[in-house]
Amino acid sequence: MDSDELEAFQQELTCSICMNCFLDPVTIDCGHSFCRPCLSLCWEEGQTPRSCPECRGISERPDFKTNTALKRLASLARQARADHVHHSEEQICETHQEARGLFCEADQTLLCRPCSERPEHAAHSHSPIHRAAEESREKFLKRMGSLWKKREEMQLILNQEAKKAWSFKKYVALRKVMIKFEYQRRHPLLQEEEKLHLDALKKEAKEICLQLKESVFRMTQQRESLKQMYRKLTEMCHKPDTELLQVRNICFRTNLAYMQNPQPVNPELTCWPVTGILDMLNNFRVDNVLTQTTIHHVSLDDASVMSGDDPHGLSRQFDGGESFVAWGAQAFTSGRHYWELDVTHFSNWILGVTKDILTSDTIIRINYEEAFLLFSEKVNDQHSLFTNSPPLVQFVKRPLGRIGVFLDYDNGAVSFYDVSRGSLIYSFLPSSFSCPLKPFLCLKSP
Ligand SMILES: [Zn+2]
Ligand SMILES: [Zn+2]
Ligand SMILES: [Zn+2]
Ligand SMILES: [Zn+2]
């Protein structure tokens, strides 16, 4: 191949993003090809639709297989270029006046053939420079693949953390309203306690907001570090063979420090006790409200709505698998009623009141729309507490033991209490009920 032909050959194998010979080339929907790392960095912000950097054609898929034919050709082009510049001064052995064409893995040095035959190299394996460099590139690419995956995972955690910070702020505002409501309707004389309660909430919420903000900042920084590392490795792979072989070890070492995932913040507000709350609730006590019991599969209508607005990425623990289910044969249509349920030995449960419980031979269905429910779910060792309509994560300490349910039918309110702490978990604020409501409990084995 003369130098014009070589030029043309290399031109065809040049990535238009980095202007280097293709590295792990992929061909996208429009037919254009790029180095995978170049394309990954180009598309990293996840902008949609993904468009070709060359012709702006839209690519439907985010993932592409390596174009292996192009990859082999690119390797040949790199070799041809290396052969062209190979015989420059520093690549000639001064002792033997021969080109240093071999790489010694053990000593990490370049050698000429006579040097490689010396006794001190007898036990080593020596390979031609280009092959050794290509092998290094492959190792780097593998490393880069996991680095990029890590970066994507980090992005997901980061998105969740940012969303959590946003929902937490909204939740705190709602919780203030709830606490005021609780004191208003129950204890008009406890103004001092109400104030202390609200102040404590404000202080605690401020602290958690700060933690979340720092966490988002830390994750953003780590994501950027991973990207920088990826970029650095990409540049490394594009270096000429001899240079790559001499600096590659530094890169492998620096890499590892970034592989630790950051821990997301788990915001949990303290539920402060409300003086005399249980005495008051016990005035409305009803016992044995759950008269119907069965072991069944439970299906929640509208479950998609739940997961759609769910900052913790909760899975649907209750869909699939059998649960212990209990409900009241008698529905309430007026008055005030209070009962307690024990969830001591369970991580996954649902309780509250609901209009309809539809049973068939295999499944029990609950309509989300006409139910006021508190859920506890354990996913990946983390407990989440949330309520339905609208789906809302409860950023409070999980109740252990007994939970009190108070149905104030006349005023259209449903509230949940942590019995052992004597505190409010959550209140569905007053609305008007249009249907009879039945007590409901579902327990899933831990
Ligand atoms: Zn490129
Ligand atoms: Zn294109
Ligand atoms: Zn030599
Ligand atoms: Zn050697």
GROMACS .gro file of C-alpha atoms and ligand atoms in nm:
model
  450
    1MET     CA    1   0.000   0.000   0.000
    2ASP     CA    2   0.151   0.336  -0.095
    3SER     CA    3   0.103   0.631   0.135
    4ASP     CA    4  -0.192   0.777  -0.060
    5GLU     CA    5  -0.377   0.448  -0.046
    6LEU     CA    6  -0.292   0.417   0.321
    7GLU     CA    7  -0.424   0.766   0.379
    8ALA     CA    8  -0.752   0.684   0.205
    9PHE     CA    9  -0.782   0.352   0.389
   10GLN     CA   10  -0.732   0.522   0.723
   11GLN     CA   11  -0.972   0.800   0.635
   12GLU     CA   12  -1.249   0.546   0.597
   13LEU     CA   13  -1.174   0.406   0.940
   14THR     CA   14  -1.171   0.738   1.120
   15CYS     CA   15  -1.436   0.829   1.376
   16SER     CA   16  -1.584   1.169   1.297
   17ILE     CA   17  -1.619   1.254   1.667
   18CYS     CA   18  -1.262   1.199   1.787
   19MET     CA   19  -1.087   1.192   1.445
   20ASN     CA   20  -0.901   0.879   1.552
   21CYS     CA   21  -0.906   0.528   1.423
   22PHE     CA   22  -1.227   0.349   1.536
   23LEU     CA   23  -1.219   0.202   1.882
   24ASP     CA   24  -1.486  -0.062   1.946
   25PRO     CA   25  -1.691   0.074   1.653
   26VAL     CA   26  -2.071   0.059   1.643
   27THR     CA   27  -2.292   0.131   1.342
   28ILE     CA   28  -2.611   0.316   1.431
   29ASP     CA   29  -2.950   0.317   1.257
   30CYS     CA   30  -2.857   0.570   0.987
   31GLY     CA   31  -2.554   0.363   0.885
   32HIS     CA   32  -2.288   0.590   1.031
   33SER     CA   33  -2.024   0.440   1.258
   34PHE     CA   34  -1.849   0.579   1.564
   35CYS     CA   35  -1.629   0.458   1.846
   36ARG     CA   36  -1.861   0.324   2.116
   37PRO     CA   37  -1.696   0.542   2.384
   38CYS     CA   38  -1.730   0.855   2.168
   39LEU     CA   39  -2.099   0.784   2.108
   40SER     CA   40  -2.161   0.703   2.475
   41LEU     CA   41  -2.008   1.034   2.581
   42CYS     CA   42  -2.199   1.215   2.308
   43TRP     CA   43  -2.533   1.066   2.415
   44GLU     CA   44  -2.463   1.058   2.786
   45GLU     CA   45  -2.712   1.319   2.896
   46GLY     CA   46  -2.980   1.079   2.781
   47GLN     CA   47  -3.126   1.335   2.545
   48THR     CA   48  -3.407   1.192   2.340
   49PRO     CA   49  -3.444   1.136   2.060
   50ARG     CA   50  -3.085   1.026   2.015
   51SER     CA   51  -2.955   1.171   1.694
   52CYS     CA   52  -2.653   1.085   1.481
   53PRO     CA   53  -2.366   1.330   1.543
   54GLU     CA   54  -2.297   1.327   1.170
   55CYS     CA   55  -2.634   1.340   0.988
   56ARG     CA   56  -2.877   1.407   1.280
   57GLY     CA   57  -3.068   1.092   1.185
   58ILE     CA   58  -3.269   0.956   1.476
   59SER     CA   59  -3.163   0.630   1.638
   60GLU     CA   60  -3.441   0.436   1.802
   61ARG     CA   61  -3.224   0.195   1.996
   62PRO     CA   62  -2.984   0.301   2.271
   63ASP     CA   63  -2.763  -0.010   2.243
   64PHE     CA   64  -2.558  -0.139   1.954
   65LYS     CA   65  -2.345  -0.443   1.892
   66THR     CA   66  -1.981  -0.393   1.802
   67ASN     CA   67  -1.925  -0.390   1.426
   68THR     CA   68  -1.663  -0.665   1.431
   69ALA     CA   69  -1.553  -0.632   1.066
   70LEU     CA   70  -1.492  -0.262   1.115
   71LYS     CA   71  -1.314  -0.335   1.441
   72ARG     CA   72  -1.067  -0.572   1.270
   73LEU     CA   73  -1.005  -0.321   0.991
   74ALA     CA   74  -0.946  -0.044   1.244
   75SER     CA   75  -0.690  -0.261   1.420
   76LEU     CA   76  -0.512  -0.317   1.086
   77ALA     CA   77  -0.518   0.057   1.018
   78ARG     CA   78  -0.361   0.125   1.357
   79GLN     CA   79  -0.092  -0.130   1.281
   80ALA     CA   80  -0.025   0.020   0.937
   81ARG     CA   81   0.013   0.362   1.095
   82ALA     CA   82   0.243   0.223   1.363
   83ASP     CA   83   0.458   0.048   1.104
   84HIS     CA   84   0.488   0.378   0.925
   85VAL     CA   85   0.624   0.567   1.223
   86HIS     CA   86   0.791   0.272   1.384
   87HIS     CA   87   1.146   0.340   1.285
   88SER     CA   88   1.185   0.672   1.452
   89GLU     CA   89   1.491   0.731   1.674
   90GLU     CA   90   1.374   0.624   2.018
   91GLN     CA   91   1.240   0.287   1.899
   92ILE     CA   92   1.585   0.167   1.790
   93CYS     CA   93   1.797  -0.029   2.039
   94GLU     CA   94   2.127   0.157   2.083
   95THR     CA   95   2.325  -0.161   2.151
   96HIS     CA   96   2.197  -0.368   1.861
   97GLN     CA   97   2.074  -0.099   1.621
   98GLU     CA   98   1.753  -0.296   1.573
   99ALA     CA   99   1.391  -0.184   1.610
  100ARG     CA  100   1.238  -0.251   1.950
  101GLY     CA  101   0.943  -0.448   1.822
  102LEU     CA  102   0.866  -0.665   2.125
  103PHE     CA  103   0.694  -0.591   2.451
  104CYS     CA  104   0.802  -0.762   2.772
  105GLU     CA  105   0.497  -0.806   2.996
  106ALA     CA  106   0.703  -0.886   3.307
  107ASP     CA  107   0.935  -0.587   3.287
  108GLN     CA  108   0.691  -0.357   3.108
  109THR     CA  109   0.958  -0.259   2.855
  110LEU     CA  110   1.012  -0.255   2.480
  111LEU     CA  111   1.289  -0.477   2.348
  112CYS     CA  112   1.470  -0.556   2.025
  113ARG     CA  113   1.496  -0.923   1.930
  114PRO     CA  114   1.861  -0.977   2.048
  115CYS     CA  115   1.780  -0.803   2.379
  116SER     CA  116   1.477  -1.028   2.425
  117GLU     CA  117   1.698  -1.335   2.396
  118ARG     CA  118   1.915  -1.238   2.692
  119PRO     CA  119   1.916  -1.474   2.992
  120GLU     CA  120   1.728  -1.231   3.219
  121HIS     CA  121   1.428  -1.249   2.982
  122ALA     CA  122   1.441  -1.626   2.940
  123ALA     CA  123   1.135  -1.692   3.158
  124HIS     CA  124   0.924  -1.405   3.013
  125SER     CA  125   0.666  -1.402   2.742
  126HIS     CA  126   0.726  -1.137   2.477
  127SER     CA  127   0.475  -1.034   2.216
  128PRO     CA  128   0.485  -0.799   1.916
  129ILE     CA  129   0.407  -0.442   2.021
  130HIS     CA  130   0.089  -0.408   1.821
  131ARG     CA  131  -0.063  -0.729   1.957
  132ALA     CA  132   0.027  -0.631   2.315
  133ALA     CA  133  -0.125  -0.286   2.262
  134GLU     CA  134  -0.446  -0.425   2.114
  135GLU     CA  135  -0.476  -0.663   2.407
  136SER     CA  136  -0.438  -0.368   2.642
  137ARG     CA  137  -0.707  -0.180   2.451
  138GLU     CA  138  -0.940  -0.475   2.495
  139LYS     CA  139  -0.876  -0.479   2.868
  140PHE     CA  140  -0.938  -0.107   2.887
  141LEU     CA  141  -1.259  -0.138   2.690
  142LYS     CA  142  -1.386  -0.404   2.926
  143ARG     CA  143  -1.304  -0.183   3.219
  144MET     CA  144  -1.470   0.110   3.049
  145GLY     CA  145  -1.782  -0.096   2.990
  146SER     CA  146  -1.826  -0.156   3.362
  147LEU     CA  147  -1.732   0.203   3.437
  148TRP     CA  148  -2.009   0.324   3.208
  149LYS     CA  149  -2.258   0.085   3.358
  150LYS     CA  150  -2.161   0.216   3.699
  151ARG     CA  151  -2.215   0.568   3.576
  152GLU     CA  152  -2.562   0.480   3.452
  153GLU     CA  153  -2.650   0.318   3.784
  154MET     CA  154  -2.525   0.629   3.956
  155GLN     CA  155  -2.746   0.843   3.735
  156LEU     CA  156  -3.050   0.639   3.836
  157ILE     CA  157  -2.969   0.669   4.207
  158LEU     CA  158  -2.907   1.037   4.157
  159ASN     CA  159  -3.243   1.088   3.985
  160GLN     CA  160  -3.417   0.906   4.268
  161GLU     CA  161  -3.234   1.109   4.528
  162ALA     CA  162  -3.327   1.437   4.358
  163LYS     CA  163  -3.689   1.326   4.333
  164LYS     CA  164  -3.683   1.220   4.698
  165ALA     CA  165  -3.556   1.562   4.802
  166TRP     CA  166  -3.843   1.718   4.613
  167SER     CA  167  -4.113   1.487   4.759
  168PHE     CA  168  -3.970   1.525   5.107
  169LYS     CA  169  -4.018   1.902   5.099
  170LYS     CA  170  -4.375   1.859   4.983
  171TYR     CA  171  -4.433   1.598   5.252
  172VAL     CA  172  -4.310   1.824   5.531
  173ALA     CA  173  -4.553   2.096   5.426
  174LEU     CA  174  -4.838   1.847   5.430
  175ARG     CA  175  -4.729   1.706   5.766
  176LYS     CA  176  -4.750   2.051   5.922
  177VAL     CA  177  -5.112   2.079   5.808
  178MET     CA  178  -5.182   1.730   5.943
  179ILE     CA  179  -5.038   1.811   6.286
  180LYS     CA  180  -5.236   2.133   6.311
  181PHE     CA  181  -5.548   1.943   6.216
  182GLU     CA  182  -5.478   1.677   6.477
  183TYR     CA  183  -5.438   1.930   6.758
  184GLN     CA  184  -5.732   2.134   6.643
  185ARG     CA  185  -5.985   1.858   6.644
  186ARG     CA  186  -5.854   1.678   6.951
  187HIS     CA  187  -5.685   1.908   7.195
  188PRO     CA  188  -5.768   2.274   7.168
  189LEU     CA  189  -5.589   2.328   7.499
  190LEU     CA  190  -5.254   2.189   7.393
  191GLN     CA  191  -5.133   2.494   7.204
  192GLU     CA  192  -4.794   2.490   7.373
  193GLU     CA  193  -4.735   2.127   7.278
  194GLU     CA  194  -4.849   2.191   6.924
  195LYS     CA  195  -4.595   2.470   6.890
  196LEU     CA  196  -4.313   2.255   7.027
  197HIS     CA  197  -4.418   1.977   6.796
  198LEU     CA  198  -4.416   2.200   6.487
  199ASP     CA  199  -4.083   2.358   6.583
  200ALA     CA  200  -3.923   2.018   6.627
  201LEU     CA  201  -4.058   1.909   6.289
  202LYS     CA  202  -3.923   2.222   6.123
  203LYS     CA  203  -3.579   2.174   6.274
  204GLU     CA  204  -3.559   1.807   6.187
  205ALA     CA  205  -3.686   1.865   5.834
  206LYS     CA  206  -3.427   2.135   5.777
  207GLU     CA  207  -3.150   1.898   5.880
  208ILE     CA  208  -3.277   1.622   5.649
  209CYS     CA  209  -3.316   1.866   5.357
  210LEU     CA  210  -2.953   1.960   5.403
  211GLN     CA  211  -2.847   1.596   5.406
  212LEU     CA  212  -3.041   1.531   5.087
  213LYS     CA  213  -2.890   1.834   4.920
  214GLU     CA  214  -2.541   1.721   5.012
  215SER     CA  215  -2.616   1.369   4.898
  216VAL     CA  216  -2.733   1.493   4.555
  217PHE     CA  217  -2.421   1.708   4.529
  218ARG     CA  218  -2.193   1.416   4.623
  219MET     CA  219  -2.356   1.186   4.370
  220THR     CA  220  -2.330   1.447   4.097
  221GLN     CA  221  -1.961   1.478   4.169
  222GLN     CA  222  -1.910   1.104   4.162
  223ARG     CA  223  -2.097   1.074   3.835
  224GLU     CA  224  -1.869   1.341   3.690
  225SER     CA  225  -1.559   1.162   3.820
  226LEU     CA  226  -1.668   0.842   3.654
  227LYS     CA  227  -1.722   1.028   3.330
  228GLN     CA  228  -1.380   1.190   3.351
  229MET     CA  229  -1.224   0.851   3.415
  230TYR     CA  230  -1.406   0.707   3.117
  231ARG     CA  231  -1.289   0.993   2.901
  232LYS     CA  232  -0.933   0.949   3.018
  233LEU     CA  233  -0.939   0.579   2.936
  234THR     CA  234  -1.084   0.656   2.593
  235GLU     CA  235  -0.799   0.895   2.524
  236MET     CA  236  -0.555   0.634   2.649
  237CYS     CA  237  -0.687   0.377   2.404
  238HIS     CA  238  -0.641   0.621   2.118
  239LYS     CA  239  -0.272   0.669   2.197
  240PRO     CA  240  -0.011   0.507   1.968
  241ASP     CA  241   0.085   0.151   2.064
  242THR     CA  242   0.419   0.225   2.229
  243GLU     CA  243   0.284   0.512   2.435
  244LEU     CA  244  -0.017   0.312   2.543
  245LEU     CA  245   0.202   0.027   2.666
  246GLN     CA  246   0.416   0.256   2.873
  247VAL     CA  247   0.139   0.445   3.059
  248ARG     CA  248  -0.134   0.184   3.090
  249ASN     CA  249  -0.049   0.070   3.442
  250ILE     CA  250  -0.107   0.409   3.596
  251CYS     CA  251  -0.461   0.408   3.465
  252PHE     CA  252  -0.553   0.067   3.594
  253ARG     CA  253  -0.459   0.166   3.944
  254THR     CA  254  -0.638   0.502   3.967
  255ASN     CA  255  -0.957   0.344   3.841
  256LEU     CA  256  -1.062   0.146   4.144
  257ALA     CA  257  -1.122   0.427   4.389
  258TYR     CA  258  -1.442   0.525   4.208
  259MET     CA  259  -1.621   0.193   4.214
  260GLN     CA  260  -1.801   0.242   4.548
  261ASN     CA  261  -2.168   0.338   4.521
  262PRO     CA  262  -2.279   0.625   4.745
  263GLN     CA  263  -2.544   0.553   5.006
  264PRO     CA  264  -2.873   0.734   4.950
  265VAL     CA  265  -3.024   0.925   5.241
  266ASN     CA  266  -3.318   0.759   5.410
  267PRO     CA  267  -3.525   1.050   5.548
  268GLU     CA  268  -3.720   0.962   5.860
  269LEU     CA  269  -3.902   1.217   6.069
  270THR     CA  270  -3.972   1.153   6.434
  271CYS     CA  271  -4.339   1.112   6.523
  272TRP     CA  272  -4.378   1.307   6.846
  273PRO     CA  273  -4.633   1.182   7.096
  274VAL     CA  274  -4.957   1.376   7.132
  275THR     CA  275  -5.067   1.401   7.495
  276GLY     CA  276  -5.377   1.199   7.578
  277ILE     CA  277  -5.434   1.085   7.223
  278LEU     CA  278  -5.485   0.716   7.300
  279ASP     CA  279  -5.728   0.788   7.586
  280MET     CA  280  -5.933   0.998   7.353
  281LEU     CA  281  -5.927   0.738   7.075
  282ASN     CA  282  -6.021   0.458   7.312
  283ASN     CA  283  -6.356   0.630   7.369
  284PHE     CA  284  -6.445   0.513   7.020
  285ARG     CA  285  -6.297   0.170   7.052
  286VAL     CA  286  -6.454  -0.118   6.865
  287ASP     CA  287  -6.322  -0.470   6.909
  288ASN     CA  288  -6.312  -0.761   6.668
  289VAL     CA  289  -6.373  -0.552   6.360
  290LEU     CA  290  -6.212  -0.811   6.136
  291THR     CA  291  -6.459  -1.092   6.108
  292GLN     CA  292  -6.375  -1.240   5.771
  293THR     CA  293  -6.033  -1.399   5.730
  294THR     CA  294  -5.866  -1.596   5.457
  295ILE     CA  295  -5.531  -1.677   5.299
  296HIS     CA  296  -5.538  -1.539   4.947
  297HIS     CA  297  -5.358  -1.363   4.669
  298VAL     CA  298  -5.415  -0.991   4.686
  299SER     CA  299  -5.439  -0.774   4.380
  300LEU     CA  300  -5.440  -0.398   4.394
  301ASP     CA  301  -5.624  -0.214   4.123
  302ASP     CA  302  -5.444   0.084   3.986
  303ALA     CA  303  -5.108  -0.044   4.106
  304SER     CA  304  -4.941   0.124   3.809
  305VAL     CA  305  -5.032   0.463   3.952
  306MET     CA  306  -4.844   0.372   4.266
  307SER     CA  307  -4.518   0.280   4.104
  308GLY     CA  308  -4.539   0.572   3.863
  309ASP     CA  309  -4.500   0.832   4.131
  310ASP     CA  310  -4.284   0.635   4.360
  311PRO     CA  311  -3.951   0.789   4.456
  312HIS     CA  312  -3.823   0.471   4.617
  313GLY     CA  313  -3.882   0.254   4.313
  314LEU     CA  314  -4.096   0.017   4.519
  315SER     CA  315  -4.179  -0.310   4.362
  316ARG     CA  316  -4.520  -0.460   4.390
  317GLN     CA  317  -4.469  -0.688   4.686
  318PHE     CA  318  -4.836  -0.771   4.720
  319ASP     CA  319  -4.905  -0.871   4.366
  320GLY     CA  320  -4.818  -1.236   4.357
  321GLY     CA  321  -4.768  -1.458   4.658
  322GLU     CA  322  -5.021  -1.540   4.926
  323SER     CA  323  -5.118  -1.316   5.215
  324PHE     CA  324  -5.329  -1.337   5.526
  325VAL     CA  325  -5.629  -1.115   5.461
  326ALA     CA  326  -5.896  -0.999   5.703
  327TRP     CA  327  -6.182  -0.752   5.679
  328GLY     CA  328  -6.503  -0.650   5.846
  329ALA     CA  329  -6.826  -0.815   5.739
  330GLN     CA  330  -6.998  -0.504   5.867
  331ALA     CA  331  -6.932  -0.174   5.693
  332PHE     CA  332  -6.940   0.163   5.872
  333THR     CA  333  -7.171   0.432   5.738
  334SER     CA  334  -7.158   0.689   6.018
  335GLY     CA  335  -7.005   0.776   6.356
  336ARG     CA  336  -6.651   0.745   6.488
  337HIS     CA  337  -6.468   0.418   6.527
  338TYR     CA  338  -6.125   0.324   6.653
  339TRP     CA  339  -5.947  -0.013   6.642
  340GLU     CA  340  -5.594  -0.144   6.673
  341LEU     CA  341  -5.408  -0.396   6.458
  342ASP     CA  342  -5.087  -0.581   6.540
  343VAL     CA  343  -4.814  -0.589   6.272
  344THR     CA  344  -4.528  -0.683   6.504
  345HIS     CA  345  -4.387  -0.973   6.307
  346PHE     CA  346  -4.449  -0.845   5.957
  347SER     CA  347  -4.255  -0.627   5.714
  348ASN     CA  348  -4.514  -0.620   5.438
  349TRP     CA  349  -4.866  -0.522   5.523
  350ILE     CA  350  -5.164  -0.307   5.419
  351LEU     CA  351  -5.429  -0.175   5.653
  352GLY     CA  352  -5.706   0.082   5.663
  353VAL     CA  353  -6.058   0.103   5.528
  354THR     CA  354  -6.198   0.025   5.187
  355LYS     CA  355  -6.528   0.026   5.008
  356ASP     CA  356  -6.513  -0.298   4.821
  357ILE     CA  357  -6.332  -0.622   4.872
  358LEU     CA  358  -6.398  -0.839   4.573
  359THR     CA  359  -6.316  -1.202   4.631
  360SER     CA  360  -6.290  -1.480   4.383
  361ASP     CA  361  -6.153  -1.831   4.425
  362THR     CA  362  -5.798  -1.726   4.366
  363ILE     CA  363  -5.770  -1.356   4.420
  364ILE     CA  364  -5.888  -1.063   4.633
  365ARG     CA  365  -5.914  -0.726   4.462
  366ILE     CA  366  -5.915  -0.386   4.622
  367ASN     CA  367  -6.009  -0.074   4.436
  368TYR     CA  368  -5.758   0.199   4.514
  369GLU     CA  369  -5.997   0.480   4.438
  370GLU     CA  370  -6.228   0.410   4.725
  371ALA     CA  371  -5.983   0.301   4.988
  372PHE     CA  372  -5.781   0.477   5.257
  373LEU     CA  373  -5.480   0.260   5.316
  374LEU     CA  374  -5.141   0.259   5.483
  375PHE     CA  375  -4.878   0.030   5.330
  376SER     CA  376  -4.550  -0.107   5.457
  377GLU     CA  377  -4.309  -0.269   5.215
  378LYS     CA  378  -3.963  -0.408   5.253
  379VAL     CA  379  -3.751  -0.385   4.942
  380ASN     CA  380  -3.379  -0.464   4.943
  381ASP     CA  381  -3.360  -0.446   5.321
  382GLN     CA  382  -3.521  -0.107   5.323
  383HIS     CA  383  -3.863  -0.041   5.469
  384SER     CA  384  -4.101   0.201   5.309
  385LEU     CA  385  -4.422   0.338   5.442
  386PHE     CA  386  -4.675   0.494   5.209
  387THR     CA  387  -5.040   0.576   5.157
  388ASN     CA  388  -5.260   0.569   4.849
  389SER     CA  389  -5.466   0.824   4.654
  390PRO     CA  390  -5.259   1.015   4.583
  391PRO     CA  391  -4.959   0.784   4.629
  392LEU     CA  392  -4.745   0.937   4.898
  393VAL     CA  393  -4.432   0.809   5.068
  394GLN     CA  394  -4.451   0.864   5.445
  395PHE     CA  395  -4.112   0.989   5.557
  396VAL     CA  396  -4.163   0.891   5.920
  397LYS     CA  397  -4.021   0.621   6.144
  398ARG     CA  398  -4.187   0.291   6.075
  399PRO     CA  399  -4.433   0.185   6.344
  400LEU     CA  400  -4.356  -0.144   6.515
  401GLY     CA  401  -4.620  -0.332   6.705
  402ARG     CA  402  -4.973  -0.202   6.709
  403ILE     CA  403  -5.125   0.048   6.472
  404GLY     CA  404  -5.441   0.239   6.557
  405VAL     CA  405  -5.695   0.316   6.285
  406PHE     CA  406  -5.946   0.592   6.348
  407LEU     CA  407  -6.239   0.635   6.112
  408ASP     CA  408  -6.427   0.958   6.164
  409TYR     CA  409  -6.703   0.891   5.916
  410ASP     CA  410  -6.908   1.201   5.990
  411ASN     CA  411  -6.615   1.431   5.926
  412GLY     CA  412  -6.477   1.226   5.638
  413ALA     CA  413  -6.134   1.157   5.792
  414VAL     CA  414  -5.917   0.849   5.839
  415SER     CA  415  -5.607   0.856   6.060
  416PHE     CA  416  -5.336   0.610   6.157
  417TYR     CA  417  -5.154   0.605   6.492
  418ASP     CA  418  -4.840   0.444   6.625
  419VAL     CA  419  -4.977   0.298   6.948
  420SER     CA  420  -4.647   0.237   7.128
  421ARG     CA  421  -4.525   0.590   7.061
  422GLY     CA  422  -4.867   0.748   7.110
  423SER     CA  423  -4.817   0.947   6.793
  424LEU     CA  424  -4.985   1.028   6.464
  425ILE     CA  425  -4.858   0.848   6.154
  426TYR     CA  426  -5.085   0.996   5.892
  427SER     CA  427  -5.428   1.150   5.841
  428PHE     CA  428  -5.628   1.151   5.525
  429LEU     CA  429  -5.759   1.502   5.564
  430PRO     CA  430  -6.137   1.554   5.569
  431SER     CA  431  -6.332   1.486   5.255
  432SER     CA  432  -6.678   1.342   5.229
  433PHE     CA  433  -6.736   0.971   5.211
  434SER     CA  434  -6.991   0.852   4.963
  435CYS     CA  435  -6.995   0.483   5.045
  436PRO     CA  436  -6.986   0.240   5.338
  437LEU     CA  437  -6.629   0.159   5.451
  438LYS     CA  438  -6.499  -0.172   5.579
  439PRO     CA  439  -6.192  -0.224   5.799
  440PHE     CA  440  -5.918  -0.407   5.609
  441LEU     CA  441  -5.592  -0.585   5.691
  442CYS     CA  442  -5.347  -0.775   5.476
  443LEU     CA  443  -5.030  -0.937   5.613
  444LYS     CA  444  -4.763  -1.097   5.402
  445SER     CA  445  -4.514  -1.336   5.550
  446PRO     CA  446  -4.183  -1.164   5.621
  447ZN      ZN  447  -1.413   0.822   1.823
  448ZN      ZN  448  -2.579   0.935   1.060
  449ZN      ZN  449   1.885  -0.459   2.182
  450ZN      ZN  450   1.125  -0.995   2.932
   0.00000   0.00000   0.00000
